[in-house]
Amino acid sequence: MRERSPRAEAQRRRMFFAGKVVLITGASSGIGAETAIHFAQLGALLSITGRNKHNLDKVAEQCGQPKPFIITGDLANENDVKNIIDSTIKHYGKLDILVNNAAVVKFGSIETPSLEQYDNIFNVNVRSVFQLTTLAVPYLIKTKGNIVNVSSVAGLRPLKNNLPYCMSKAALDQFTRCVALELASRQVRVNSVNPGAVPTNILRNTGLTQEQIKIVFEQLKGGHALGRNGDTLEIAKTIAFLASDDASFITGITMPVDGGWHVMSA
């Protein structure tokens, strides 16, 4: 097998996604923002969506040229979800990769039930993914594209006081497997990444103060076999790998990117 020079390999990776249209939800911060920037560096044409236009603009600036196509919307709103797909197709004419990244988290247990909280989490973390994927599938079949869902170690392992969120991520993992099976004959791959604790803004709407959030992430370090939290770029690189041709024979997996959390004893 012919070996590539380091320079040639770097050039190849820079063009991994040249001409590919990638739609990323929840791209205004955290893992979604880092994923958008990383895909841009690999030559992708981006459609990024989120609720905060100002933050999306900042992410778009970091992506450079060509500038990502920005769509603001709330994934809990059916019309907004439909507009995300329709606008992307109208702008680019196709879709190659869908990254279902957007999610919300709220703390709660079976002893502190809130159906409003449960519905909000499932509407964003599961229902919107179902709807967006359904709308995207015809276009992904045309391009023989693929889907990467951003799940969580919470879909693989139970976490205390996080019941609805854990349930939503377990549902997303099963969704990944089922859709992978259904679309395999059409050469559309479907996978998910399951990050461990990654310091982002996801906890900002939980009612915790910034100092409390800092303490939570400090405590979460001990849940990982590697003894540290993850980094958004580590997750972004895994998403890009699963979406790339290097993973062309991989479908239906839920890949822990969790510093070994899933092998720690409960």
PDB file of C-alpha atoms in Angstrom:
ATOM      1  CA  MET A   1       0.000   0.000   0.000  1.00  0.00           C
ATOM      2  CA  ARG A   2       1.387   3.397  -1.013  1.00  0.00           C
ATOM      3  CA  GLU A   3       2.207   5.604   1.965  1.00  0.00           C
ATOM      4  CA  ARG A   4       1.222   9.246   1.992  1.00  0.00           C
ATOM      5  CA  SER A   5       3.582  11.946   3.134  1.00  0.00           C
ATOM      6  CA  PRO A   6       2.483  13.826   6.267  1.00  0.00           C
ATOM      7  CA  ARG A   7       1.811  16.882   4.108  1.00  0.00           C
ATOM      8  CA  ALA A   8      -0.310  14.914   1.641  1.00  0.00           C
ATOM      9  CA  GLU A   9      -2.247  13.310   4.494  1.00  0.00           C
ATOM     10  CA  ALA A  10      -2.881  16.705   6.071  1.00  0.00           C
ATOM     11  CA  GLN A  11      -4.141  18.018   2.733  1.00  0.00           C
ATOM     12  CA  ARG A  12      -6.388  14.992   2.320  1.00  0.00           C
ATOM     13  CA  ARG A  13      -7.936  15.557   5.716  1.00  0.00           C
ATOM     14  CA  ARG A  14      -8.433  19.248   5.033  1.00  0.00           C
ATOM     15  CA  MET A  15     -10.558  18.228   2.058  1.00  0.00           C
ATOM     16  CA  PHE A  16     -12.389  15.366   3.796  1.00  0.00           C
ATOM     17  CA  PHE A  17     -15.764  17.024   3.309  1.00  0.00           C
ATOM     18  CA  ALA A  18     -15.150  19.236   0.267  1.00  0.00           C
ATOM     19  CA  GLY A  19     -18.483  19.847  -1.428  1.00  0.00           C
ATOM     20  CA  LYS A  20     -20.403  18.028   1.312  1.00  0.00           C
ATOM     21  CA  VAL A  21     -23.379  19.805   2.881  1.00  0.00           C
ATOM     22  CA  VAL A  22     -23.504  19.302   6.641  1.00  0.00           C
ATOM     23  CA  LEU A  23     -26.471  20.369   8.779  1.00  0.00           C
ATOM     24  CA  ILE A  24     -25.710  20.766  12.492  1.00  0.00           C
ATOM     25  CA  THR A  25     -28.353  21.508  15.131  1.00  0.00           C
ATOM     26  CA  GLY A  26     -27.542  23.243  18.386  1.00  0.00           C
ATOM     27  CA  ALA A  27     -24.552  24.879  16.729  1.00  0.00           C
ATOM     28  CA  SER A  28     -24.606  28.139  18.666  1.00  0.00           C
ATOM     29  CA  SER A  29     -22.408  26.851  21.503  1.00  0.00           C
ATOM     30  CA  GLY A  30     -20.629  23.877  23.041  1.00  0.00           C
ATOM     31  CA  ILE A  31     -20.197  20.666  21.085  1.00  0.00           C
ATOM     32  CA  GLY A  32     -22.327  21.929  18.191  1.00  0.00           C
ATOM     33  CA  ALA A  33     -20.247  25.068  17.730  1.00  0.00           C
ATOM     34  CA  GLU A  34     -16.963  23.147  17.927  1.00  0.00           C
ATOM     35  CA  THR A  35     -18.296  20.586  15.449  1.00  0.00           C
ATOM     36  CA  ALA A  36     -19.247  23.320  12.993  1.00  0.00           C
ATOM     37  CA  ILE A  37     -15.787  24.901  13.187  1.00  0.00           C
ATOM     38  CA  HIS A  38     -14.101  21.518  12.779  1.00  0.00           C
ATOM     39  CA  PHE A  39     -16.207  20.539   9.766  1.00  0.00           C
ATOM     40  CA  ALA A  40     -15.466  23.931   8.196  1.00  0.00           C
ATOM     41  CA  GLN A  41     -11.738  23.260   8.566  1.00  0.00           C
ATOM     42  CA  LEU A  42     -12.301  19.978   6.723  1.00  0.00           C
ATOM     43  CA  GLY A  43     -13.879  21.737   3.744  1.00  0.00           C
ATOM     44  CA  ALA A  44     -17.600  21.217   4.458  1.00  0.00           C
ATOM     45  CA  LEU A  45     -20.439  23.479   3.379  1.00  0.00           C
ATOM     46  CA  LEU A  46     -22.368  24.193   6.561  1.00  0.00           C
ATOM     47  CA  SER A  47     -25.938  24.809   7.552  1.00  0.00           C
ATOM     48  CA  ILE A  48     -26.003  25.666  11.256  1.00  0.00           C
ATOM     49  CA  THR A  49     -29.031  26.166  13.415  1.00  0.00           C
ATOM     50  CA  GLY A  50     -29.907  27.234  16.946  1.00  0.00           C
ATOM     51  CA  ARG A  51     -32.066  29.683  18.845  1.00  0.00           C
ATOM     52  CA  ASN A  52     -29.441  32.380  19.433  1.00  0.00           C
ATOM     53  CA  LYS A  53     -28.703  34.331  16.241  1.00  0.00           C
ATOM     54  CA  HIS A  54     -25.916  36.356  17.863  1.00  0.00           C
ATOM     55  CA  ASN A  55     -24.055  33.215  18.936  1.00  0.00           C
ATOM     56  CA  LEU A  56     -24.589  31.566  15.545  1.00  0.00           C
ATOM     57  CA  ASP A  57     -23.060  34.622  13.886  1.00  0.00           C
ATOM     58  CA  LYS A  58     -20.007  34.324  16.143  1.00  0.00           C
ATOM     59  CA  VAL A  59     -19.613  30.640  15.288  1.00  0.00           C
ATOM     60  CA  ALA A  60     -19.994  31.422  11.581  1.00  0.00           C
ATOM     61  CA  GLU A  61     -17.160  33.948  11.827  1.00  0.00           C
ATOM     62  CA  GLN A  62     -14.889  31.301  13.330  1.00  0.00           C
ATOM     63  CA  CYS A  63     -15.786  28.925  10.502  1.00  0.00           C
ATOM     64  CA  GLY A  64     -14.380  31.310   7.919  1.00  0.00           C
ATOM     65  CA  GLN A  65     -15.187  31.111   4.213  1.00  0.00           C
ATOM     66  CA  PRO A  66     -17.404  29.953   2.702  1.00  0.00           C
ATOM     67  CA  LYS A  67     -19.626  31.348   5.436  1.00  0.00           C
ATOM     68  CA  PRO A  68     -22.091  28.855   6.940  1.00  0.00           C
ATOM     69  CA  PHE A  69     -25.767  29.224   6.151  1.00  0.00           C
ATOM     70  CA  ILE A  70     -27.516  30.266   9.368  1.00  0.00           C
ATOM     71  CA  ILE A  71     -31.057  29.229  10.344  1.00  0.00           C
ATOM     72  CA  THR A  72     -32.542  30.337  13.651  1.00  0.00           C
ATOM     73  CA  GLY A  73     -35.292  28.232  15.125  1.00  0.00           C
ATOM     74  CA  ASP A  74     -36.649  26.323  18.094  1.00  0.00           C
ATOM     75  CA  LEU A  75     -36.529  22.549  17.699  1.00  0.00           C
ATOM     76  CA  ALA A  76     -39.543  22.222  19.982  1.00  0.00           C
ATOM     77  CA  ASN A  77     -41.554  23.952  17.240  1.00  0.00           C
ATOM     78  CA  GLU A  78     -42.653  21.683  14.372  1.00  0.00           C
ATOM     79  CA  ASN A  79     -42.749  24.522  11.838  1.00  0.00           C
ATOM     80  CA  ASP A  80     -39.221  25.608  12.770  1.00  0.00           C
ATOM     81  CA  VAL A  81     -37.953  22.046  12.324  1.00  0.00           C
ATOM     82  CA  LYS A  82     -39.512  21.836   8.865  1.00  0.00           C
ATOM     83  CA  ASN A  83     -38.038  25.227   7.961  1.00  0.00           C
ATOM     84  CA  ILE A  84     -34.545  24.031   8.908  1.00  0.00           C
ATOM     85  CA  ILE A  85     -34.648  21.285   6.277  1.00  0.00           C
ATOM     86  CA  ASP A  86     -36.522  23.292   3.669  1.00  0.00           C
ATOM     87  CA  SER A  87     -34.159  26.262   3.963  1.00  0.00           C
ATOM     88  CA  THR A  88     -31.052  24.082   3.813  1.00  0.00           C
ATOM     89  CA  ILE A  89     -32.230  22.316   0.665  1.00  0.00           C
ATOM     90  CA  LYS A  90     -33.314  25.594  -0.937  1.00  0.00           C
ATOM     91  CA  HIS A  91     -29.894  27.110  -0.205  1.00  0.00           C
ATOM     92  CA  TYR A  92     -27.621  24.185  -1.141  1.00  0.00           C
ATOM     93  CA  GLY A  93     -29.839  21.901  -3.205  1.00  0.00           C
ATOM     94  CA  LYS A  94     -28.817  18.795  -1.264  1.00  0.00           C
ATOM     95  CA  LEU A  95     -27.877  17.329   2.105  1.00  0.00           C
ATOM     96  CA  ASP A  96     -25.000  14.924   2.782  1.00  0.00           C
ATOM     97  CA  ILE A  97     -24.668  14.786   6.563  1.00  0.00           C
ATOM     98  CA  LEU A  98     -27.099  15.472   9.401  1.00  0.00           C
ATOM     99  CA  VAL A  99     -25.693  16.029  12.895  1.00  0.00           C
ATOM    100  CA  ASN A 100     -28.471  15.907  15.484  1.00  0.00           C
ATOM    101  CA  ASN A 101     -26.673  17.646  18.315  1.00  0.00           C
ATOM    102  CA  ALA A 102     -29.161  19.973  20.054  1.00  0.00           C
ATOM    103  CA  ALA A 103     -30.320  18.897  23.504  1.00  0.00           C
ATOM    104  CA  VAL A 104     -31.566  20.227  26.821  1.00  0.00           C
ATOM    105  CA  VAL A 105     -31.043  18.890  30.328  1.00  0.00           C
ATOM    106  CA  LYS A 106     -32.964  19.389  33.554  1.00  0.00           C
ATOM    107  CA  PHE A 107     -32.450  17.657  36.865  1.00  0.00           C
ATOM    108  CA  GLY A 108     -35.252  15.517  38.275  1.00  0.00           C
ATOM    109  CA  SER A 109     -36.035  12.126  39.780  1.00  0.00           C
ATOM    110  CA  ILE A 110     -39.059   9.830  40.001  1.00  0.00           C
ATOM    111  CA  GLU A 111     -39.800  11.444  43.385  1.00  0.00           C
ATOM    112  CA  THR A 112     -39.878  14.952  41.929  1.00  0.00           C
ATOM    113  CA  PRO A 113     -41.941  14.413  38.797  1.00  0.00           C
ATOM    114  CA  SER A 114     -42.758  17.206  36.401  1.00  0.00           C
ATOM    115  CA  LEU A 115     -44.592  16.313  33.209  1.00  0.00           C
ATOM    116  CA  GLU A 116     -43.793  19.765  31.814  1.00  0.00           C
ATOM    117  CA  GLN A 117     -40.079  19.118  32.299  1.00  0.00           C
ATOM    118  CA  TYR A 118     -40.397  15.602  30.859  1.00  0.00           C
ATOM    119  CA  ASP A 119     -42.246  16.889  27.783  1.00  0.00           C
ATOM    120  CA  ASN A 120     -39.736  19.686  27.202  1.00  0.00           C
ATOM    121  CA  ILE A 121     -36.767  17.304  27.327  1.00  0.00           C
ATOM    122  CA  PHE A 122     -38.368  14.722  25.060  1.00  0.00           C
ATOM    123  CA  ASN A 123     -39.644  17.330  22.609  1.00  0.00           C
ATOM    124  CA  VAL A 124     -36.112  18.624  22.004  1.00  0.00           C
ATOM    125  CA  ASN A 125     -33.977  15.536  22.615  1.00  0.00           C
ATOM    126  CA  VAL A 126     -36.156  12.945  20.883  1.00  0.00           C
ATOM    127  CA  ARG A 127     -39.213  14.279  19.061  1.00  0.00           C
ATOM    128  CA  SER A 128     -37.353  16.951  17.095  1.00  0.00           C
ATOM    129  CA  VAL A 129     -34.672  14.426  16.109  1.00  0.00           C
ATOM    130  CA  PHE A 130     -37.380  12.070  14.878  1.00  0.00           C
ATOM    131  CA  GLN A 131     -39.043  14.830  12.841  1.00  0.00           C
ATOM    132  CA  LEU A 132     -35.843  16.342  11.451  1.00  0.00           C
ATOM    133  CA  THR A 133     -34.478  12.935  10.473  1.00  0.00           C
ATOM    134  CA  THR A 134     -37.743  11.966   8.806  1.00  0.00           C
ATOM    135  CA  LEU A 135     -37.621  15.123   6.707  1.00  0.00           C
ATOM    136  CA  ALA A 136     -33.917  14.688   5.900  1.00  0.00           C
ATOM    137  CA  VAL A 137     -34.007  11.025   4.867  1.00  0.00           C
ATOM    138  CA  PRO A 138     -35.168  11.507   1.235  1.00  0.00           C
ATOM    139  CA  TYR A 139     -32.251  13.877   0.613  1.00  0.00           C
ATOM    140  CA  LEU A 140     -29.734  11.656   2.411  1.00  0.00           C
ATOM    141  CA  ILE A 141     -30.825   8.694   0.295  1.00  0.00           C
ATOM    142  CA  LYS A 142     -30.091  10.711  -2.841  1.00  0.00           C
ATOM    143  CA  THR A 143     -26.555  11.530  -1.692  1.00  0.00           C
ATOM    144  CA  LYS A 144     -25.947   8.222   0.140  1.00  0.00           C
ATOM    145  CA  GLY A 145     -25.204  10.427   3.106  1.00  0.00           C
ATOM    146  CA  ASN A 146     -25.170   9.717   6.794  1.00  0.00           C
ATOM    147  CA  ILE A 147     -26.425  10.795  10.203  1.00  0.00           C
ATOM    148  CA  VAL A 148     -24.540  11.309  13.451  1.00  0.00           C
ATOM    149  CA  ASN A 149     -26.631  11.703  16.593  1.00  0.00           C
ATOM    150  CA  VAL A 150     -25.084  13.254  19.675  1.00  0.00           C
ATOM    151  CA  SER A 151     -26.249  11.177  22.601  1.00  0.00           C
ATOM    152  CA  SER A 152     -24.606  10.830  26.017  1.00  0.00           C
ATOM    153  CA  VAL A 153     -23.092   8.369  28.425  1.00  0.00           C
ATOM    154  CA  ALA A 154     -26.412   8.959  30.195  1.00  0.00           C
ATOM    155  CA  GLY A 155     -27.985   6.817  27.483  1.00  0.00           C
ATOM    156  CA  LEU A 156     -25.710   3.932  28.480  1.00  0.00           C
ATOM    157  CA  ARG A 157     -25.455   4.375  32.248  1.00  0.00           C
ATOM    158  CA  PRO A 158     -27.966   5.629  34.831  1.00  0.00           C
ATOM    159  CA  LEU A 159     -27.271   8.958  36.491  1.00  0.00           C
ATOM    160  CA  LYS A 160     -28.876  10.071  39.747  1.00  0.00           C
ATOM    161  CA  ASN A 161     -31.411  12.918  39.651  1.00  0.00           C
ATOM    162  CA  ASN A 162     -31.330  12.976  35.856  1.00  0.00           C
ATOM    163  CA  LEU A 163     -34.162  10.610  34.965  1.00  0.00           C
ATOM    164  CA  PRO A 164     -35.891  12.325  31.989  1.00  0.00           C
ATOM    165  CA  TYR A 165     -32.557  13.228  30.383  1.00  0.00           C
ATOM    166  CA  CYS A 166     -31.210   9.673  30.758  1.00  0.00           C
ATOM    167  CA  MET A 167     -34.443   8.290  29.300  1.00  0.00           C
ATOM    168  CA  SER A 168     -34.259  10.670  26.342  1.00  0.00           C
ATOM    169  CA  LYS A 169     -30.685   9.674  25.501  1.00  0.00           C
ATOM    170  CA  ALA A 170     -31.476   5.957  25.818  1.00  0.00           C
ATOM    171  CA  ALA A 171     -34.340   6.544  23.389  1.00  0.00           C
ATOM    172  CA  LEU A 172     -31.980   8.349  21.030  1.00  0.00           C
ATOM    173  CA  ASP A 173     -29.566   5.410  21.111  1.00  0.00           C
ATOM    174  CA  GLN A 174     -32.331   2.971  20.175  1.00  0.00           C
ATOM    175  CA  PHE A 175     -33.499   5.385  17.488  1.00  0.00           C
ATOM    176  CA  THR A 176     -29.957   5.327  16.079  1.00  0.00           C
ATOM    177  CA  ARG A 177     -29.904   1.545  15.899  1.00  0.00           C
ATOM    178  CA  CYS A 178     -33.384   1.227  14.413  1.00  0.00           C
ATOM    179  CA  VAL A 179     -32.882   3.876  11.736  1.00  0.00           C
ATOM    180  CA  ALA A 180     -29.453   2.447  10.876  1.00  0.00           C
ATOM    181  CA  LEU A 181     -31.096  -0.902  10.251  1.00  0.00           C
ATOM    182  CA  GLU A 182     -33.893   0.627   8.190  1.00  0.00           C
ATOM    183  CA  LEU A 183     -31.625   2.744   5.980  1.00  0.00           C
ATOM    184  CA  ALA A 184     -28.705   0.350   5.537  1.00  0.00           C
ATOM    185  CA  SER A 185     -30.091  -1.060   2.291  1.00  0.00           C
ATOM    186  CA  ARG A 186     -30.178   2.520   0.942  1.00  0.00           C
ATOM    187  CA  GLN A 187     -26.485   2.983   1.864  1.00  0.00           C
ATOM    188  CA  VAL A 188     -27.284   5.649   4.471  1.00  0.00           C
ATOM    189  CA  ARG A 189     -25.267   5.176   7.656  1.00  0.00           C
ATOM    190  CA  VAL A 190     -26.551   6.196  11.087  1.00  0.00           C
ATOM    191  CA  ASN A 191     -24.389   6.360  14.212  1.00  0.00           C
ATOM    192  CA  SER A 192     -24.222   8.178  17.512  1.00  0.00           C
ATOM    193  CA  VAL A 193     -21.533   9.446  19.843  1.00  0.00           C
ATOM    194  CA  ASN A 194     -22.036   9.182  23.596  1.00  0.00           C
ATOM    195  CA  PRO A 195     -19.919  11.841  25.327  1.00  0.00           C
ATOM    196  CA  GLY A 196     -19.084  11.835  28.999  1.00  0.00           C
ATOM    197  CA  ALA A 197     -19.063  15.104  30.920  1.00  0.00           C
ATOM    198  CA  VAL A 198     -17.944  17.947  28.675  1.00  0.00           C
ATOM    199  CA  PRO A 199     -17.964  21.465  30.171  1.00  0.00           C
ATOM    200  CA  THR A 200     -20.354  23.502  28.010  1.00  0.00           C
ATOM    201  CA  ASN A 201     -23.318  25.810  28.589  1.00  0.00           C
ATOM    202  CA  ILE A 202     -25.824  22.937  28.674  1.00  0.00           C
ATOM    203  CA  LEU A 203     -26.414  23.333  32.430  1.00  0.00           C
ATOM    204  CA  ARG A 204     -27.059  27.077  32.312  1.00  0.00           C
ATOM    205  CA  ASN A 205     -30.869  26.614  32.241  1.00  0.00           C
ATOM    206  CA  THR A 206     -31.003  24.121  35.114  1.00  0.00           C
ATOM    207  CA  GLY A 207     -31.323  26.767  37.810  1.00  0.00           C
ATOM    208  CA  LEU A 208     -27.753  26.315  39.017  1.00  0.00           C
ATOM    209  CA  THR A 209     -25.449  29.288  39.434  1.00  0.00           C
ATOM    210  CA  GLN A 210     -22.194  29.480  37.493  1.00  0.00           C
ATOM    211  CA  GLU A 211     -20.287  28.591  40.650  1.00  0.00           C
ATOM    212  CA  GLN A 212     -22.527  25.558  41.248  1.00  0.00           C
ATOM    213  CA  ILE A 213     -22.074  24.443  37.635  1.00  0.00           C
ATOM    214  CA  LYS A 214     -18.308  24.708  38.060  1.00  0.00           C
ATOM    215  CA  ILE A 215     -18.537  22.505  41.162  1.00  0.00           C
ATOM    216  CA  VAL A 216     -20.707  19.952  39.326  1.00  0.00           C
ATOM    217  CA  PHE A 217     -18.203  19.579  36.486  1.00  0.00           C
ATOM    218  CA  GLU A 218     -15.371  19.295  39.003  1.00  0.00           C
ATOM    219  CA  GLN A 219     -17.226  16.460  40.736  1.00  0.00           C
ATOM    220  CA  LEU A 220     -17.956  14.752  37.417  1.00  0.00           C
ATOM    221  CA  LYS A 221     -14.245  14.283  36.720  1.00  0.00           C
ATOM    222  CA  GLY A 222     -14.244  11.314  39.089  1.00  0.00           C
ATOM    223  CA  GLY A 223     -16.839   9.505  37.001  1.00  0.00           C
ATOM    224  CA  HIS A 224     -14.334   9.005  34.197  1.00  0.00           C
ATOM    225  CA  ALA A 225     -11.697   6.283  34.242  1.00  0.00           C
ATOM    226  CA  LEU A 226      -9.243   8.832  32.824  1.00  0.00           C
ATOM    227  CA  GLY A 227      -9.958  11.157  35.754  1.00  0.00           C
ATOM    228  CA  ARG A 228     -10.892  14.203  33.686  1.00  0.00           C
ATOM    229  CA  ASN A 229     -13.779  15.696  31.767  1.00  0.00           C
ATOM    230  CA  GLY A 230     -13.870  15.696  27.997  1.00  0.00           C
ATOM    231  CA  ASP A 231     -13.234  18.542  25.580  1.00  0.00           C
ATOM    232  CA  THR A 232     -15.598  19.732  22.857  1.00  0.00           C
ATOM    233  CA  LEU A 233     -12.952  19.218  20.166  1.00  0.00           C
ATOM    234  CA  GLU A 234     -12.550  15.571  21.175  1.00  0.00           C
ATOM    235  CA  ILE A 235     -16.247  15.049  20.533  1.00  0.00           C
ATOM    236  CA  ALA A 236     -16.217  17.077  17.310  1.00  0.00           C
ATOM    237  CA  LYS A 237     -13.381  14.985  15.903  1.00  0.00           C
ATOM    238  CA  THR A 238     -15.275  11.773  16.660  1.00  0.00           C
ATOM    239  CA  ILE A 239     -18.400  13.109  14.977  1.00  0.00           C
ATOM    240  CA  ALA A 240     -16.363  14.022  11.897  1.00  0.00           C
ATOM    241  CA  PHE A 241     -14.766  10.580  11.841  1.00  0.00           C
ATOM    242  CA  LEU A 242     -18.132   8.804  11.936  1.00  0.00           C
ATOM    243  CA  ALA A 243     -19.415  11.092   9.170  1.00  0.00           C
ATOM    244  CA  SER A 244     -16.354  10.527   6.983  1.00  0.00           C
ATOM    245  CA  ASP A 245     -15.505   7.895   4.395  1.00  0.00           C
ATOM    246  CA  ASP A 246     -12.974   6.493   6.868  1.00  0.00           C
ATOM    247  CA  ALA A 247     -16.011   5.092   8.728  1.00  0.00           C
ATOM    248  CA  SER A 248     -17.736   3.826   5.573  1.00  0.00           C
ATOM    249  CA  PHE A 249     -18.289   0.335   7.044  1.00  0.00           C
ATOM    250  CA  ILE A 250     -19.623   1.574  10.396  1.00  0.00           C
ATOM    251  CA  THR A 251     -23.342   1.941  11.054  1.00  0.00           C
ATOM    252  CA  GLY A 252     -25.704   1.487  13.977  1.00  0.00           C
ATOM    253  CA  ILE A 253     -23.137   2.073  16.716  1.00  0.00           C
ATOM    254  CA  THR A 254     -23.329   4.120  19.889  1.00  0.00           C
ATOM    255  CA  MET A 255     -19.726   5.151  20.443  1.00  0.00           C
ATOM    256  CA  PRO A 256     -18.730   6.163  23.989  1.00  0.00           C
ATOM    257  CA  VAL A 257     -16.377   9.141  23.975  1.00  0.00           C
ATOM    258  CA  ASP A 258     -16.440   9.321  27.723  1.00  0.00           C
ATOM    259  CA  GLY A 259     -12.981   8.827  29.149  1.00  0.00           C
ATOM    260  CA  GLY A 260     -13.976   5.325  30.222  1.00  0.00           C
ATOM    261  CA  TRP A 261     -17.101   6.295  32.183  1.00  0.00           C
ATOM    262  CA  HIS A 262     -19.031   3.366  30.707  1.00  0.00           C
ATOM    263  CA  VAL A 263     -16.557   0.852  32.163  1.00  0.00           C
ATOM    264  CA  MET A 264     -16.576   2.316  35.678  1.00  0.00           C
ATOM    265  CA  SER A 265     -18.545   0.436  38.322  1.00  0.00           C
ATOM    266  CA  ALA A 266     -21.917   1.941  39.161  1.00  0.00           C
TER     267      ALA A 266
END
